């Protein structure tokens, strides 16, 4: 899966989504992290290299508080392509956070740091190094003296149905989409209401390389009772119908099928045409490799 501009962080930055991801992936659905106990980490870590100061920043980073005491910091690092230097990146982020603690004279209590790597690849599970020492070739006699450092990688596309069912936030739409794509199944939109519509659609736009999701929302799909994925998909198709060109309809149908957003039967029902006609239109556009 090629690396795309990551806008997932817009969705994950919401406290309810952030807490939901942590509770499901780390605590098996137990509601330990509360929205009210999360505070945005506004301090960017700094790294000095080659005589210059470089800014480091996780995709999303928050403090997990207990009252006025910050007891930990959790950071997300989003990946659509495997990074074989990820342990080096994570240890630099975490180390910079600990350095900030040492320099903060007002800090009354030290707190631990944890970083989660959310991997969205669908071809294979994460095979890149998960430990610092896997990034090097270390002479045998030196190994006992080289400290290791593991990273926490979660393969989103390989989450089980049981795990995905634990998500309460909009992240469940993301997890379900990648699971369907990994299984080469059609994504089945539901009538569950989306809370952070704009953020979710920006994420889907980045993943599909198509901004029609945002366009559909901005052009009037907003409804008084909220928006569902079924409405988004239908609006996406209706947008193509308005253009009136057969070749554009064919391209739209092909994209919907390739991205697993609807089955031929679902598209046929929305367009009020036969499944045979849907397949005929789709065949005019080559499927993505």
Coordinates of N, CA and C in Angstrom, one line a residue, residues 4-176:
X4 N 0.3 7.6 1.7 CA -0.4 8.8 1.3 C -0.3 9.8 2.4
X5 N -0.8 11.0 2.1 CA -0.9 12.1 3.0 C -1.8 11.7 4.2
X6 N -1.3 11.6 5.4 CA -2.0 11.1 6.5 C -2.9 12.2 7.1
X7 N -4.2 12.0 7.0 CA -5.1 12.9 7.7 C -5.9 12.2 8.8
X8 N -5.6 10.9 9.0 CA -6.2 10.2 10.1 C -6.1 11.0 11.4
X9 N -5.0 11.7 11.6 CA -4.7 12.4 12.9 C -5.8 13.4 13.2
X10 N -6.5 13.9 12.1 CA -7.6 14.8 12.4 C -8.7 14.1 13.2
X11 N -8.9 12.9 12.8 CA -10.0 12.1 13.5 C -9.5 11.7 14.9
X12 N -8.3 11.2 15.0 CA -7.8 10.6 16.2 C -7.5 11.7 17.3
X13 N -7.4 13.0 16.8 CA -7.2 14.1 17.8 C -8.4 14.3 18.7
X14 N -9.6 13.9 18.3 CA -10.7 14.0 19.1 C -10.6 13.1 20.4
X15 N -10.8 13.7 21.5 CA -10.6 12.9 22.8 C -11.4 11.6 22.8
X16 N -12.6 11.6 22.3 CA -13.4 10.4 22.4 C -12.8 9.3 21.5
X17 N -12.3 9.7 20.3 CA -11.7 8.7 19.4 C -10.3 8.2 20.0
X18 N -9.5 9.2 20.5 CA -8.2 8.8 21.1 C -8.4 7.8 22.3
X19 N -9.3 8.2 23.2 CA -9.6 7.3 24.3 C -10.1 5.9 23.9
X20 N -11.0 5.9 22.9 CA -11.6 4.7 22.4 C -10.5 3.7 21.9
X21 N -9.6 4.3 21.1 CA -8.5 3.5 20.5 C -7.6 2.9 21.6
X22 N -7.2 3.7 22.5 CA -6.4 3.3 23.6 C -7.1 2.2 24.4
X23 N -8.3 2.4 24.8 CA -9.1 1.4 25.6 C -9.2 0.1 24.9
X24 N -9.5 0.1 23.6 CA -9.7 -1.1 22.9 C -8.3 -1.9 22.7
X25 N -7.4 -1.1 22.1 CA -6.1 -1.8 21.8 C -5.2 -2.2 22.9
X26 N -5.2 -1.3 24.0 CA -4.4 -1.6 25.1 C -5.1 -2.3 26.3
X27 N -6.4 -2.0 26.5 CA -7.1 -2.6 27.6 C -8.3 -3.4 27.3
X28 N -8.3 -4.0 26.1 CA -9.3 -4.9 25.6 C -10.8 -4.4 25.9
X29 N -11.0 -3.1 25.6 CA -12.3 -2.6 25.7 C -12.7 -2.0 27.1
X30 N -11.9 -2.2 28.1 CA -12.2 -1.7 29.4 C -12.0 -0.1 29.3
X31 N -13.0 0.6 29.9 CA -13.1 2.0 29.8 C -12.2 2.7 30.9
X32 N -10.9 2.5 30.7 CA -10.0 3.1 31.7 C -9.6 4.6 31.4
X33 N -9.4 4.9 30.1 CA -9.1 6.2 29.7 C -10.4 7.0 29.4
X34 N -10.6 8.1 30.1 CA -11.8 8.9 29.9 C -11.5 10.1 29.1
X35 N -12.4 10.6 28.3 CA -12.2 11.8 27.5 C -11.7 13.0 28.4
X36 N -12.4 13.1 29.5 CA -12.1 14.3 30.4 C -10.7 14.2 30.9
X37 N -10.1 13.0 30.9 CA -8.7 12.9 31.5 C -7.6 13.0 30.5
X38 N -8.0 13.5 29.3 CA -7.0 13.6 28.2 C -6.7 15.1 27.9
X39 N -5.5 15.4 27.8 CA -5.0 16.8 27.5 C -4.0 16.8 26.3
X40 N -4.2 17.7 25.4 CA -3.4 17.7 24.2 C -1.9 18.0 24.6
X41 N -1.0 17.3 24.1 CA 0.4 17.6 24.3 C 0.9 18.6 23.3
X42 N 1.0 19.8 23.8 CA 1.3 20.9 22.9 C 2.8 21.2 22.7
X43 N 3.6 20.5 23.5 CA 5.1 20.7 23.4 C 5.7 19.8 22.3
X44 N 6.3 20.4 21.3 CA 6.9 19.6 20.3 C 8.3 19.3 20.8
X45 N 8.8 18.0 20.6 CA 10.1 17.6 21.0 C 11.1 18.2 20.0
X46 N 12.3 18.5 20.5 CA 13.4 19.0 19.7 C 14.6 18.1 19.6
X47 N 15.2 18.0 18.4 CA 16.3 17.1 18.2 C 17.4 17.9 17.6
X48 N 18.6 17.9 18.1 CA 19.8 18.6 17.6 C 20.6 17.6 16.8
X49 N 20.8 17.9 15.5 CA 21.6 17.0 14.6 C 22.2 17.9 13.5
X50 N 23.4 17.6 13.2 CA 24.2 18.3 12.2 C 24.3 19.8 12.5
X51 N 24.3 20.1 13.8 CA 24.4 21.5 14.2 C 23.1 22.3 14.1
X52 N 22.0 21.6 13.8 CA 20.7 22.3 13.6 C 19.7 21.7 14.6
X53 N 18.7 22.5 15.0 CA 17.6 22.0 15.8 C 16.5 21.6 14.9
X54 N 16.0 20.4 15.1 CA 14.9 19.8 14.3 C 13.7 19.5 15.2
X55 N 12.5 19.9 14.7 CA 11.3 19.6 15.5 C 10.8 18.2 15.2
X56 N 10.5 17.5 16.3 CA 9.9 16.1 16.2 C 8.5 16.2 16.7
X57 N 7.6 15.5 16.1 CA 6.2 15.5 16.6 C 5.5 14.2 16.2
X58 N 4.9 13.6 17.1 CA 4.1 12.4 16.8 C 2.8 12.9 16.0
X59 N 2.1 11.9 15.4 CA 0.9 12.3 14.7 C -0.1 12.9 15.6
X60 N -0.3 12.2 16.7 CA -1.2 12.7 17.8 C -0.6 12.3 19.1
X61 N -0.6 13.2 20.1 CA 0.0 13.0 21.4 C -0.8 13.7 22.4
X62 N -1.1 12.9 23.5 CA -1.9 13.5 24.6 C -1.4 13.0 26.0
X63 N -1.6 13.9 27.0 CA -1.4 13.5 28.3 C -2.6 12.8 28.9
X64 N -2.4 11.7 29.6 CA -3.5 11.0 30.3 C -3.4 11.5 31.8
X65 N -4.3 12.2 32.3 CA -4.2 12.8 33.6 C -5.1 12.1 34.6
X66 N -4.8 12.3 35.9 CA -5.6 11.9 37.0 C -5.7 13.1 37.9
X67 N -6.8 13.9 37.7 CA -6.9 15.2 38.4 C -5.9 16.1 37.8
X68 N -5.0 16.7 38.6 CA -4.0 17.6 38.1 C -2.7 16.9 37.9
X69 N -2.6 15.6 38.1 CA -1.4 14.9 38.0 C -1.3 14.2 36.6
X70 N -0.3 14.5 35.8 CA -0.1 13.8 34.6 C 0.6 12.5 34.8
X71 N -0.1 11.4 34.5 CA 0.5 10.1 34.9 C 1.1 9.4 33.7
X72 N 0.8 9.8 32.5 CA 1.4 9.2 31.3 C 1.2 10.1 30.1
X73 N 1.9 9.8 29.0 CA 1.7 10.4 27.7 C 1.6 9.3 26.7
X74 N 0.5 9.4 25.9 CA 0.3 8.4 24.9 C 0.4 9.0 23.5
X75 N 1.2 8.5 22.6 CA 1.3 9.1 21.3 C 1.0 8.1 20.2
X76 N 0.4 8.6 19.1 CA 0.1 7.7 18.0 C 1.1 8.0 16.9
X77 N 1.5 7.0 16.2 CA 2.3 7.2 14.9 C 1.6 6.4 13.9
X78 N 1.0 7.1 12.9 CA 0.2 6.4 11.8 C 1.1 6.0 10.7
X79 N 0.9 4.8 10.2 CA 1.7 4.3 9.1 C 0.8 3.6 8.1
X80 N 1.0 4.0 6.8 CA 0.3 3.3 5.7 C 1.4 2.5 4.9
X81 N 2.7 2.7 5.3 CA 3.8 1.9 4.7 C 4.7 1.6 5.8
X82 N 5.3 0.4 5.7 CA 6.2 0.0 6.8 C 7.5 0.8 6.8
X83 N 7.9 1.1 8.0 CA 9.2 1.9 8.2 C 10.1 1.1 8.9
X84 N 11.2 0.7 8.3 CA 12.2 -0.2 8.9 C 13.1 0.5 10.0
X85 N 12.9 1.8 10.0 CA 13.6 2.6 11.1 C 12.7 3.1 12.2
X86 N 11.5 2.5 12.2 CA 10.5 2.9 13.2 C 11.0 2.9 14.6
X87 N 11.7 1.8 15.1 CA 12.2 1.8 16.5 C 13.1 3.0 16.8
X88 N 13.9 3.4 15.8 CA 14.7 4.6 16.0 C 13.9 5.9 16.1
X89 N 12.9 6.0 15.3 CA 12.0 7.1 15.4 C 11.3 7.2 16.8
X90 N 10.7 6.0 17.2 CA 10.0 6.0 18.4 C 10.8 6.3 19.6
X91 N 12.0 5.7 19.7 CA 12.9 6.0 20.8 C 13.3 7.4 20.9
X92 N 13.4 8.1 19.7 CA 13.8 9.5 19.7 C 12.6 10.4 20.2
X93 N 11.4 10.0 19.8 CA 10.2 10.7 20.3 C 10.1 10.5 21.9
X94 N 10.2 9.3 22.3 CA 10.0 9.0 23.7 C 11.1 9.6 24.5
X95 N 12.4 9.5 24.0 CA 13.5 10.1 24.7 C 13.4 11.6 24.9
X96 N 12.9 12.2 23.8 CA 12.7 13.7 23.9 C 11.7 14.1 24.9
X97 N 10.6 13.2 25.0 CA 9.6 13.5 26.1 C 10.2 13.4 27.5
X98 N 11.0 12.4 27.7 CA 11.7 12.2 29.0 C 12.6 13.4 29.3
X99 N 13.3 13.9 28.2 CA 14.2 15.0 28.3 C 13.4 16.2 28.8
X100 N 12.2 16.4 28.2 CA 11.4 17.5 28.6 C 11.0 17.5 30.1
X101 N 10.8 16.3 30.6 CA 10.4 16.1 32.0 C 11.6 16.5 32.9
X102 N 12.8 16.1 32.5 CA 14.0 16.5 33.3 C 14.2 18.0 33.3
X103 N 13.8 18.7 32.2 CA 14.0 20.1 32.1 C 12.9 20.9 32.7
X104 N 11.8 20.3 33.0 CA 10.6 21.0 33.5 C 10.8 21.1 35.1
X105 N 11.2 22.3 35.5 CA 11.4 22.5 37.0 C 10.1 22.5 37.8
X106 N 9.0 22.8 37.1 CA 7.7 22.8 37.8 C 7.0 21.5 37.9
X107 N 7.5 20.5 37.2 CA 6.9 19.2 37.2 C 7.1 18.5 38.6
X108 N 6.0 18.1 39.2 CA 6.1 17.6 40.6 C 6.3 16.0 40.5
X109 N 5.9 15.4 39.5 CA 5.9 14.0 39.4 C 6.3 13.5 38.0
X110 N 7.2 12.6 37.9 CA 7.6 12.1 36.6 C 6.5 11.1 36.1
X111 N 6.4 11.0 34.8 CA 5.4 10.1 34.2 C 6.0 9.3 33.1
X112 N 5.4 8.1 32.9 CA 5.9 7.2 31.8 C 5.4 7.7 30.4
X113 N 6.0 7.2 29.4 CA 5.7 7.5 28.0 C 5.4 6.2 27.3
X114 N 4.3 6.2 26.5 CA 3.9 5.1 25.7 C 3.5 5.6 24.3
X115 N 4.0 4.9 23.2 CA 3.7 5.3 21.9 C 3.1 4.1 21.2
X116 N 2.0 4.3 20.4 CA 1.3 3.3 19.7 C 1.6 3.5 18.2
X117 N 1.9 2.5 17.4 CA 2.1 2.6 16.0 C 0.8 1.9 15.4
X118 N 0.0 2.7 14.7 CA -1.2 2.1 14.0 C -0.8 1.9 12.6
X119 N -0.7 0.6 12.2 CA -0.4 0.2 10.8 C -1.6 -0.1 10.0
X120 N -1.8 0.5 8.9 CA -3.0 0.4 8.1 C -2.7 -0.4 6.8
X121 N -1.6 -1.1 6.7 CA -1.3 -1.9 5.5 C -2.3 -3.1 5.4
X122 N -2.6 -3.5 4.2 CA -3.6 -4.6 4.0 C -3.0 -5.8 3.3
X123 N -1.8 -5.7 2.8 CA -1.2 -6.8 2.1 C -0.6 -7.8 3.0
X124 N 0.2 -7.4 4.0 CA 0.8 -8.2 5.0 C 0.8 -7.5 6.3
X125 N 1.0 -8.3 7.4 CA 1.1 -7.7 8.7 C 2.5 -7.0 8.8
X126 N 2.7 -6.2 9.8 CA 3.9 -5.5 10.0 C 5.1 -6.5 10.1
X127 N 6.1 -6.4 9.2 CA 7.2 -7.2 9.2 C 8.5 -6.5 9.5
X128 N 8.4 -5.1 9.5 CA 9.6 -4.3 9.8 C 10.0 -4.5 11.3
X129 N 11.2 -4.0 11.7 CA 11.6 -4.2 13.1 C 10.6 -3.7 14.1
X130 N 10.5 -4.4 15.2 CA 9.7 -4.0 16.3 C 10.5 -3.7 17.5
X131 N 11.8 -4.0 17.4 CA 12.8 -3.7 18.5 C 14.0 -3.0 17.9
X132 N 14.5 -2.2 18.8 CA 15.7 -1.3 18.4 C 16.8 -2.2 17.9
X133 N 17.2 -3.2 18.6 CA 18.3 -4.0 18.2 C 18.2 -4.8 16.9
X134 N 16.9 -4.8 16.4 CA 16.7 -5.5 15.1 C 17.1 -4.5 13.9
X135 N 17.4 -3.3 14.3 CA 17.7 -2.3 13.2 C 19.2 -2.4 12.9
X136 N 20.0 -3.1 13.7 CA 21.5 -3.1 13.6 C 22.0 -4.5 13.4
X137 N 23.2 -4.6 13.0 CA 24.0 -5.8 13.1 C 25.0 -5.6 14.2
X138 N 24.7 -6.4 15.3 CA 25.5 -6.1 16.5 C 26.5 -7.3 16.8
X139 N 27.8 -7.0 16.9 CA 28.7 -8.1 17.2 C 28.3 -8.9 18.4
X140 N 28.5 -10.2 18.4 CA 28.0 -11.1 19.4 C 28.4 -10.6 20.8
X141 N 29.7 -10.3 21.0 CA 30.2 -10.0 22.3 C 29.7 -8.6 22.8
X142 N 29.2 -7.8 21.9 CA 28.7 -6.5 22.3 C 27.2 -6.5 22.7
X143 N 26.5 -7.6 22.2 CA 25.0 -7.6 22.4 C 24.6 -7.5 23.9
X144 N 25.3 -8.1 24.9 CA 24.9 -7.9 26.3 C 24.9 -6.5 26.8
X145 N 25.6 -5.6 26.0 CA 25.8 -4.2 26.5 C 24.9 -3.2 25.7
X146 N 24.2 -3.7 24.7 CA 23.3 -2.8 23.9 C 21.9 -2.9 24.5
X147 N 21.4 -1.8 25.0 CA 20.0 -1.8 25.5 C 19.0 -1.9 24.4
X148 N 18.0 -2.7 24.5 CA 17.0 -2.9 23.5 C 15.8 -2.0 23.8
X149 N 14.9 -1.8 22.8 CA 13.7 -0.9 23.0 C 12.6 -1.4 22.1
X150 N 11.5 -1.9 22.6 CA 10.5 -2.4 21.7 C 9.4 -1.3 21.4
X151 N 8.8 -1.5 20.3 CA 7.7 -0.6 19.9 C 6.4 -1.3 19.9
X152 N 5.3 -0.6 20.0 CA 4.0 -1.2 20.1 C 3.2 -1.0 18.8
X153 N 3.2 -2.1 18.0 CA 2.6 -2.0 16.6 C 1.2 -2.7 16.6
X154 N 0.2 -2.1 16.1 CA -1.1 -2.7 16.0 C -1.5 -2.8 14.5
X155 N -1.8 -4.0 14.0 CA -2.2 -4.2 12.6 C -3.7 -4.0 12.5
X156 N -4.1 -2.8 12.1 CA -5.5 -2.5 12.1 C -6.3 -3.4 11.2
X157 N -5.8 -3.7 10.0 CA -6.5 -4.5 9.1 C -6.7 -5.9 9.5
X158 N -6.0 -6.4 10.5 CA -6.1 -7.7 11.0 C -6.8 -7.8 12.4
X159 N -7.4 -6.8 12.8 CA -8.2 -6.8 14.0 C -9.4 -7.8 13.8
X160 N -9.8 -8.5 14.8 CA -10.9 -9.4 14.7 C -12.2 -8.7 14.8
X161 N -13.3 -9.4 14.4 CA -14.7 -8.8 14.5 C -15.0 -8.5 16.0
X162 N -14.5 -9.3 16.9 CA -14.8 -9.1 18.3 C -14.1 -7.8 18.8
X163 N -12.9 -7.6 18.3 CA -12.1 -6.4 18.7 C -12.8 -5.1 18.1
X164 N -13.1 -5.2 16.8 CA -13.7 -4.1 16.2 C -15.0 -3.7 16.8
X165 N -15.8 -4.7 17.3 CA -17.1 -4.4 17.9 C -16.9 -3.7 19.2
X166 N -15.7 -3.6 19.8 CA -15.5 -2.9 21.0 C -15.4 -1.4 20.8
X167 N -15.0 -1.0 19.6 CA -14.9 0.4 19.3 C -16.3 1.1 19.4
X168 N -16.3 2.2 20.1 CA -17.5 3.0 20.3 C -17.5 4.3 19.5
X169 N -16.3 4.7 19.1 CA -16.2 6.0 18.4 C -16.2 5.8 16.9
X170 N -16.0 6.8 16.1 CA -16.0 6.7 14.6 C -14.8 5.9 14.1
X171 N -13.9 5.5 15.0 CA -12.7 4.7 14.5 C -13.2 3.3 14.1
X172 N -14.4 2.9 14.5 CA -14.9 1.6 14.1 C -15.1 1.5 12.6
X173 N -15.5 2.7 12.0 CA -15.7 2.7 10.5 C -14.3 2.5 9.8
X174 N -13.3 3.1 10.4 CA -11.9 3.0 9.8 C -11.5 1.5 9.9
X175 N -11.6 0.9 11.1 CA -11.2 -0.5 11.3 C -11.9 -1.4 10.4
X176 N -13.2 -1.2 10.3 CA -14.0 -2.1 9.5 C -13.7 -2.0 8.0

